[in-house]
């Protein structure tokens, strides 16, 4: 059985790692590794870019996955460097067509798109009953550059007594900003398996993505997870979310129309969110693997 090394910097939240391990387990042995390890022993090296993307044996099959575009500052310059100076792989995997077009590769290397999926626990939580602990929940990055405080401030202006749960690693800026508000609860980083239960313990899922390049072009995993748990979603307006809602006939409440959230008993929008197995199968990645 051939071996796959999934090479990551361990900086980003990558739920697809475990999804790949489960999906390919019957035909390959998979390990999550870092670049400091001996990568020459793997038959297939699967890099999540930001890593070097090197080949260590002539017969190795190399995959470069672009789960996102380069982050600010100098995003486009970083993308240019990746396009021009990194060695060619045998296959490229892109998050979506937006990311593929922005990277702009024009060589003969084959590519596929593999969008974000949702774990089984998020679908299972539809059938479970949870005590509601919070009015709103936010799951995801809370770096100061992501400006999540703008969404929280809007919610507190609308409902000063709103109970808000923040799941993830919070910046010092955010902790300091809301240190005096007992209704803002910092949950911290949790295991992936726990997230669905936390979402189910809230009335509303909060999605906030800065409407700036490249964030506004990329799939919001937390948005899909809220929908899978059948939560009402409050979000800001930006390119990807507006395109998704129109294409999939999904109703959300935008931050600039919070007055529509007059009752937290409004019904969540139904949406056909795909599981990880489904999105990986649709991508046809396996058809390219040796």
Coordinates of C-alpha atoms in Angstrom, one line a residue:
X1 CA 0.0 0.0 0.0
X2 CA 1.5 3.4 -1.0
X3 CA 2.1 6.0 1.6
X4 CA 1.0 9.6 1.6
X5 CA 2.6 12.4 3.7
X6 CA 0.3 15.3 4.3
X7 CA 2.7 18.2 4.9
X8 CA 1.6 21.2 6.8
X9 CA 3.1 24.0 8.9
X10 CA 0.6 23.4 11.7
X11 CA -0.4 27.0 11.6
X12 CA -3.8 26.9 9.8
X13 CA -7.0 25.1 10.9
X14 CA -7.3 22.3 8.3
X15 CA -10.2 20.0 8.9
X16 CA -9.5 18.5 5.5
X17 CA -6.5 16.6 6.9
X18 CA -8.6 14.2 8.9
X19 CA -11.1 14.1 6.1
X20 CA -8.4 12.9 3.7
X21 CA -7.1 10.4 6.2
X22 CA -10.6 8.8 6.5
X23 CA -11.4 9.0 2.8
X24 CA -8.2 7.4 1.4
X25 CA -7.6 5.0 4.3
X26 CA -8.7 1.9 2.4
X27 CA -6.1 2.4 -0.4
X28 CA -3.3 4.3 1.2
X29 CA -1.5 4.9 4.5
X30 CA -1.6 8.5 5.4
X31 CA 0.4 10.5 8.0
X32 CA 0.2 14.2 8.9
X33 CA 3.8 15.4 8.9
X34 CA 5.9 18.6 9.0
X35 CA 8.8 19.6 6.8
X36 CA 11.4 18.9 9.4
X37 CA 10.7 15.1 9.1
X38 CA 12.2 12.7 6.7
X39 CA 9.9 13.2 3.7
X40 CA 11.9 11.0 1.3
X41 CA 10.1 7.9 2.7
X42 CA 6.7 8.8 1.4
X43 CA 5.4 7.7 -2.0
X44 CA 3.2 10.7 -2.3
X45 CA 3.9 14.1 -0.8
X46 CA 0.8 16.3 -0.4
X47 CA 1.7 19.8 0.5
X48 CA -0.6 22.5 1.9
X49 CA 1.1 25.5 0.3
X50 CA 2.9 27.9 2.5
X51 CA 5.2 24.9 2.6
X52 CA 8.1 24.4 0.2
X53 CA 6.6 21.8 -2.1
X54 CA 9.9 20.0 -2.6
X55 CA 10.4 16.6 -4.2
X56 CA 12.8 14.3 -2.4
X57 CA 12.8 11.3 -4.7
X58 CA 12.5 11.2 -8.5
X59 CA 9.7 8.7 -8.2
X60 CA 7.7 10.7 -5.7
X61 CA 4.2 11.9 -6.7
X62 CA 3.9 15.5 -5.5
X63 CA 0.6 17.4 -4.8
X64 CA 0.4 21.2 -4.1
X65 CA -2.9 22.1 -2.4
X66 CA -4.0 25.8 -2.3
X67 CA -6.6 25.8 0.4
X68 CA -6.4 29.6 0.4
X69 CA -4.6 32.5 -1.2
X70 CA -1.7 34.2 0.5
X71 CA -2.8 36.5 3.3
X72 CA -2.0 40.2 3.6
X73 CA 0.3 42.0 3.5
X74 CA 1.6 41.7 -0.1
X75 CA -0.9 38.9 -0.9
X76 CA -0.5 39.2 -4.7
X77 CA 3.3 39.3 -4.5
X78 CA 3.3 36.2 -2.4
X79 CA 1.0 34.5 -4.9
X80 CA 3.4 35.5 -7.7
X81 CA 6.3 34.0 -5.9
X82 CA 4.5 30.7 -5.4
X83 CA 3.5 30.7 -9.1
X84 CA 7.0 31.4 -10.5
X85 CA 9.6 30.1 -8.1
X86 CA 8.2 26.9 -6.5
X87 CA 8.9 23.6 -8.3
X88 CA 6.2 22.0 -10.4
X89 CA 4.1 19.3 -8.7
X90 CA 2.3 16.4 -10.4
X91 CA -1.1 17.7 -9.4
X92 CA -2.5 20.9 -8.0
X93 CA -5.6 21.1 -5.8
X94 CA -7.4 24.4 -5.4
X95 CA -10.1 25.4 -2.9
X96 CA -12.4 26.8 -5.7
X97 CA -12.3 28.4 -9.1
X98 CA -11.6 31.9 -7.6
X99 CA -8.4 30.6 -6.0
X100 CA -7.4 28.8 -9.1
X101 CA -7.8 31.8 -11.3
X102 CA -6.0 34.1 -8.9
X103 CA -3.0 31.8 -8.8
X104 CA -2.9 31.9 -12.5
X105 CA -0.8 28.9 -13.4
X106 CA -0.4 28.4 -17.1
X107 CA 1.7 25.2 -17.3
X108 CA 0.7 21.7 -18.2
X109 CA 0.3 20.4 -14.6
X110 CA -3.3 19.0 -14.1
X111 CA -5.5 20.5 -11.4
X112 CA -8.7 19.9 -9.6
X113 CA -10.9 22.0 -7.3
X114 CA -11.9 20.6 -3.9
X115 CA -14.2 22.9 -1.9
X116 CA -14.8 22.8 1.8
X117 CA -16.9 20.0 3.3
X118 CA -18.6 19.4 6.7
X119 CA -17.9 16.6 9.2
X120 CA -20.5 14.0 10.1
X121 CA -21.0 15.4 13.5
X122 CA -22.6 18.6 12.1
X123 CA -25.3 16.6 10.3
X124 CA -25.9 14.4 13.4
X125 CA -26.5 17.5 15.5
X126 CA -29.7 18.2 13.5
X127 CA -31.3 15.3 15.4
X128 CA -29.9 16.3 18.8
X129 CA -31.5 18.5 21.4
X130 CA -29.3 20.9 23.3
X131 CA -29.9 23.5 26.0
X132 CA -29.4 26.9 24.5
X133 CA -26.6 28.7 26.3
X134 CA -25.9 31.6 23.9
X135 CA -27.7 33.8 21.5
X136 CA -24.9 34.0 19.1
X137 CA -21.8 31.9 18.4
X138 CA -18.7 32.7 16.3
X139 CA -16.3 30.0 15.3
X140 CA -13.0 30.8 13.6
X141 CA -10.1 33.1 13.4
X142 CA -10.0 36.0 15.8
X143 CA -6.8 37.7 14.7
X144 CA -7.1 41.5 15.0
X145 CA -6.8 41.8 11.2
X146 CA -10.0 39.8 10.8
X147 CA -12.0 42.7 12.4
X148 CA -14.5 40.4 14.1
X149 CA -15.0 43.1 16.7
X150 CA -17.0 45.1 14.1
X151 CA -19.6 42.3 14.0
X152 CA -19.7 41.9 17.8
X153 CA -20.2 45.6 18.2
X154 CA -23.1 45.6 15.8
X155 CA -24.7 42.8 17.7
X156 CA -24.3 44.5 21.0
X157 CA -25.7 47.8 19.6
X158 CA -28.7 45.8 18.5
X159 CA -29.0 43.7 21.6
X160 CA -26.8 45.0 24.5
X161 CA -27.7 41.9 26.6
X162 CA -26.9 39.4 23.9
X163 CA -25.0 36.3 25.0
X164 CA -22.1 35.7 22.6
X165 CA -19.7 32.7 22.5
X166 CA -16.4 33.1 20.7
X167 CA -14.7 29.8 19.8
X168 CA -11.0 29.8 18.8
X169 CA -7.8 31.6 19.8
X170 CA -8.8 35.2 20.6
X171 CA -6.4 38.1 20.1
X172 CA -5.3 40.1 23.1
X173 CA -7.1 43.0 21.4
X174 CA -10.4 41.2 21.5
X175 CA -10.0 39.9 25.1
X176 CA -9.2 43.4 26.3
X177 CA -12.1 45.0 24.3
X178 CA -14.7 42.8 25.9
X179 CA -13.2 42.1 29.3
X180 CA -15.9 44.0 31.1
X181 CA -18.8 42.3 29.4
X182 CA -19.9 39.2 31.3
X183 CA -22.1 38.1 28.3
X184 CA -19.1 37.6 26.0
X185 CA -17.6 34.2 26.6
X186 CA -14.3 33.2 25.2
X187 CA -14.4 29.4 24.8
X188 CA -10.9 29.1 23.4
X189 CA -9.6 26.5 20.9
X190 CA -11.6 23.2 21.0
X191 CA -11.3 19.8 19.3
X192 CA -13.1 19.7 15.9
X193 CA -15.5 17.1 17.2
X194 CA -16.8 19.5 19.9
X195 CA -17.7 22.4 17.5
X196 CA -21.0 21.0 16.3
X197 CA -22.3 20.6 19.9
X198 CA -21.3 24.2 20.7
X199 CA -23.1 25.5 17.6
X200 CA -26.1 23.5 18.5
X201 CA -26.1 25.3 21.9
X202 CA -26.6 28.7 20.2
X203 CA -29.5 30.3 18.4
X204 CA -27.5 32.1 15.7
X205 CA -24.2 31.4 14.0
X206 CA -22.1 34.5 13.3
X207 CA -20.1 34.6 10.1
X208 CA -17.8 37.5 9.6
X209 CA -15.2 37.8 6.8
X210 CA -13.5 41.1 6.0
X211 CA -14.7 42.2 2.6
X212 CA -11.1 42.5 1.4
X213 CA -8.9 40.5 -0.9
X214 CA -8.3 37.5 -0.5
X215 CA -10.7 36.7 2.3
X216 CA -13.8 37.7 0.4
X217 CA -13.1 35.2 -2.4
X218 CA -12.7 32.1 -0.2
X219 CA -15.2 29.5 1.1
X220 CA -16.3 30.1 4.7
X221 CA -16.1 26.8 6.5
X222 CA -17.9 28.1 9.6
X223 CA -20.8 29.3 7.4
X224 CA -21.3 25.8 6.0
X225 CA -21.1 24.3 9.5
X226 CA -23.8 26.7 10.8
X227 CA -26.0 25.7 7.9
X228 CA -25.4 22.0 8.5
X229 CA -26.5 22.4 12.1
X230 CA -29.6 24.3 10.9
X231 CA -28.7 27.5 12.7
X232 CA -29.9 30.9 11.7
X233 CA -26.9 32.7 10.2
X234 CA -26.0 36.4 10.6
X235 CA -23.2 37.5 8.3
X236 CA -21.6 40.6 6.8
X237 CA -21.9 41.1 3.0
X238 CA -19.0 40.1 0.8
X239 CA -18.5 38.4 -2.6
X240 CA -18.4 34.7 -1.7
X241 CA -21.3 34.6 0.8
X242 CA -23.6 36.6 -1.5
X243 CA -22.8 34.3 -4.4
X244 CA -23.3 31.2 -2.3
X245 CA -26.6 32.4 -1.0
X246 CA -27.9 33.3 -4.4
X247 CA -26.8 30.1 -6.0
X248 CA -28.1 27.8 -3.3
X249 CA -31.2 29.8 -2.4
X250 CA -30.1 30.4 1.2
X251 CA -31.7 33.0 3.5
X252 CA -29.4 34.8 5.9
X253 CA -29.6 38.0 8.0
X254 CA -27.0 40.5 7.1
X255 CA -25.4 42.7 9.7
X256 CA -26.8 45.8 8.2
X257 CA -30.4 44.5 8.6
X258 CA -30.3 43.1 12.1
X259 CA -33.7 44.7 12.7
X260 CA -35.1 41.6 10.9
X261 CA -33.8 39.5 13.8
X262 CA -36.7 40.6 16.0
X263 CA -37.1 37.1 17.4
X264 CA -34.5 34.4 17.9
X265 CA -37.2 31.8 17.1
X266 CA -37.1 32.5 13.3
X267 CA -36.5 29.4 11.3
X268 CA -33.0 28.5 10.0
X269 CA -32.5 28.3 6.2
X270 CA -32.3 24.9 4.7
X271 CA -29.3 24.2 2.5
X272 CA -27.7 21.2 0.8
X273 CA -24.3 21.3 2.5
X274 CA -21.9 18.6 1.3
X275 CA -20.0 16.2 3.6
X276 CA -16.2 15.8 3.3
X277 CA -16.7 12.5 1.6
X278 CA -18.9 14.1 -1.0
X279 CA -16.6 17.0 -1.9
X280 CA -13.5 14.8 -2.1
X281 CA -15.3 12.3 -4.3
X282 CA -16.6 15.1 -6.6
X283 CA -13.1 16.5 -6.9
X284 CA -11.8 13.2 -8.5
X285 CA -8.5 13.6 -6.7
X286 CA -8.1 9.9 -6.4
X287 CA -8.2 9.3 -10.1
X288 CA -4.8 11.2 -10.4
X289 CA -3.0 9.3 -7.6
X290 CA -0.6 6.5 -8.4

